[in-house]
Steps between C-alpha positions, in 0.01 A plus 500: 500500500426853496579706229664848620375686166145380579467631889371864560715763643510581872203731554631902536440714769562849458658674790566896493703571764498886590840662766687773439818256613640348250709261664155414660344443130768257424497352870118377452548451123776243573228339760239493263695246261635345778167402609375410139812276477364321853166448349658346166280488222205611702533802439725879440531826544470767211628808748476860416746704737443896559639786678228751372160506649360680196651226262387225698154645525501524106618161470173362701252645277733367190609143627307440798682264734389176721724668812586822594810556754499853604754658734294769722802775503587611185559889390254682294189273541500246790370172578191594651409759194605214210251252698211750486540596143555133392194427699311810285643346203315158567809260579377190579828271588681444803703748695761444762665830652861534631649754756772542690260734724386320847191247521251779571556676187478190283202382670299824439608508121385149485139628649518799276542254215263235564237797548561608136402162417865347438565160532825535743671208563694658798730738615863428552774611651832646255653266354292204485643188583484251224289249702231767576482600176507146326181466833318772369512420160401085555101606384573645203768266363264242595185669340735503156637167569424210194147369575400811720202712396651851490309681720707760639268458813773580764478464812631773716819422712547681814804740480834476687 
C-alpha cells in the first residue's frame, strides 16, 4: 500500500496570465484548476493573474513562468509591445495569445511573436473555450507529468 506522506507533490506549473479584464483573469484562472483537477495528481497550476502590463513584465524577470497567456488589447502597453519586450528580456516559456480581434490580427501577432523567438503555442479567439485551452496546454502538463523529463520543449499549436 502506498503511503500518502511518502509520494511527491503534483509537479507546479507557473502560469501568469496577463488581461486587463478581470472577469477574464478569474474566467481562465477557474480553467486552469479545473484542468489540474482533470489531470489529478499529475500535475497543477501555480497562476499569477494581472491587469498591468508593467507588473506582469516585472513579474517575468522576478518569477519567470512555464506559460504566458497574454491578451493582445490592453491600454497603456499592448499585446504585441509586452511580447517584444519579454522576448528582449530573454523569456524562454510558452506563450499563447488571446483576442477578441478577428483571425488576421491574431495570426500576424502570432508571426510577430514567433519572429522574436517566442515559443507561441497559438492564438485564440476571446474567451477560450475550456477544451481549447485544456488542447493547448496537453504538452506541457504532459512534459511536467510524474516520470516526464521536463523539457519545456513545446511544440507549437496552430492558433484558432
Amino acid at each position: 500500500m502506498d503511503d500518502p506522506a511518502n509520494k511527491a507533490p503534483a509537479p507546479r506549473i507557473r502560469v501568469l496570465l496577463l488581461d486587463d479584464d478581470h472577469f477574464m483573469l478569474e474566467l481562465l484562472t477557474d480553467m486552469l484548476a479545473d484542468i489540474g483537477a482533470a489531470a489529478g495528481a499529475a500535475v497543477s497550476f501555480e497562476v499569477r493573474a494581472e491587469s498591468d502590463a508593467k507588473r506582469a513584465l516585472a513579474s517575468l524577470a522576478s518569477d519567470a513562468p512555464e506559460l504566458l497567456i497574454c491578451d493582445l488589447s490592453m491600454p497603456d502597453m499592448d499585446g504585441i509591445e509586452f511580447m517584444q519586450a519579454a522576448a528582449a528580456a530573454g523569456f524562454g516559456g510558452g506563450v499563447m495569445l488571446l483576442s477578441g480581434m478577428d483571425s488576421g490580427v491574431r495570426k500576424a501577432a502570432e508571426r510577430l511573436a514567433k519572429a522574436h523567438g517566442l515559443n507561441v503555442l497559438g492564438a485564440f479567439k476571446k474567451p477560450i473555450s475550456a477544451q481549447e485551452l485544456q488542447a493547448a496546454l496537453a504538452p506541457l502538463v504532459a512534459s511536467n507529468s510524474p516520470g516526464q523529463e521536463n523539457s519545456y520543449n513545446l511544440s507549437p499549436l496552430s492558433g484558432k
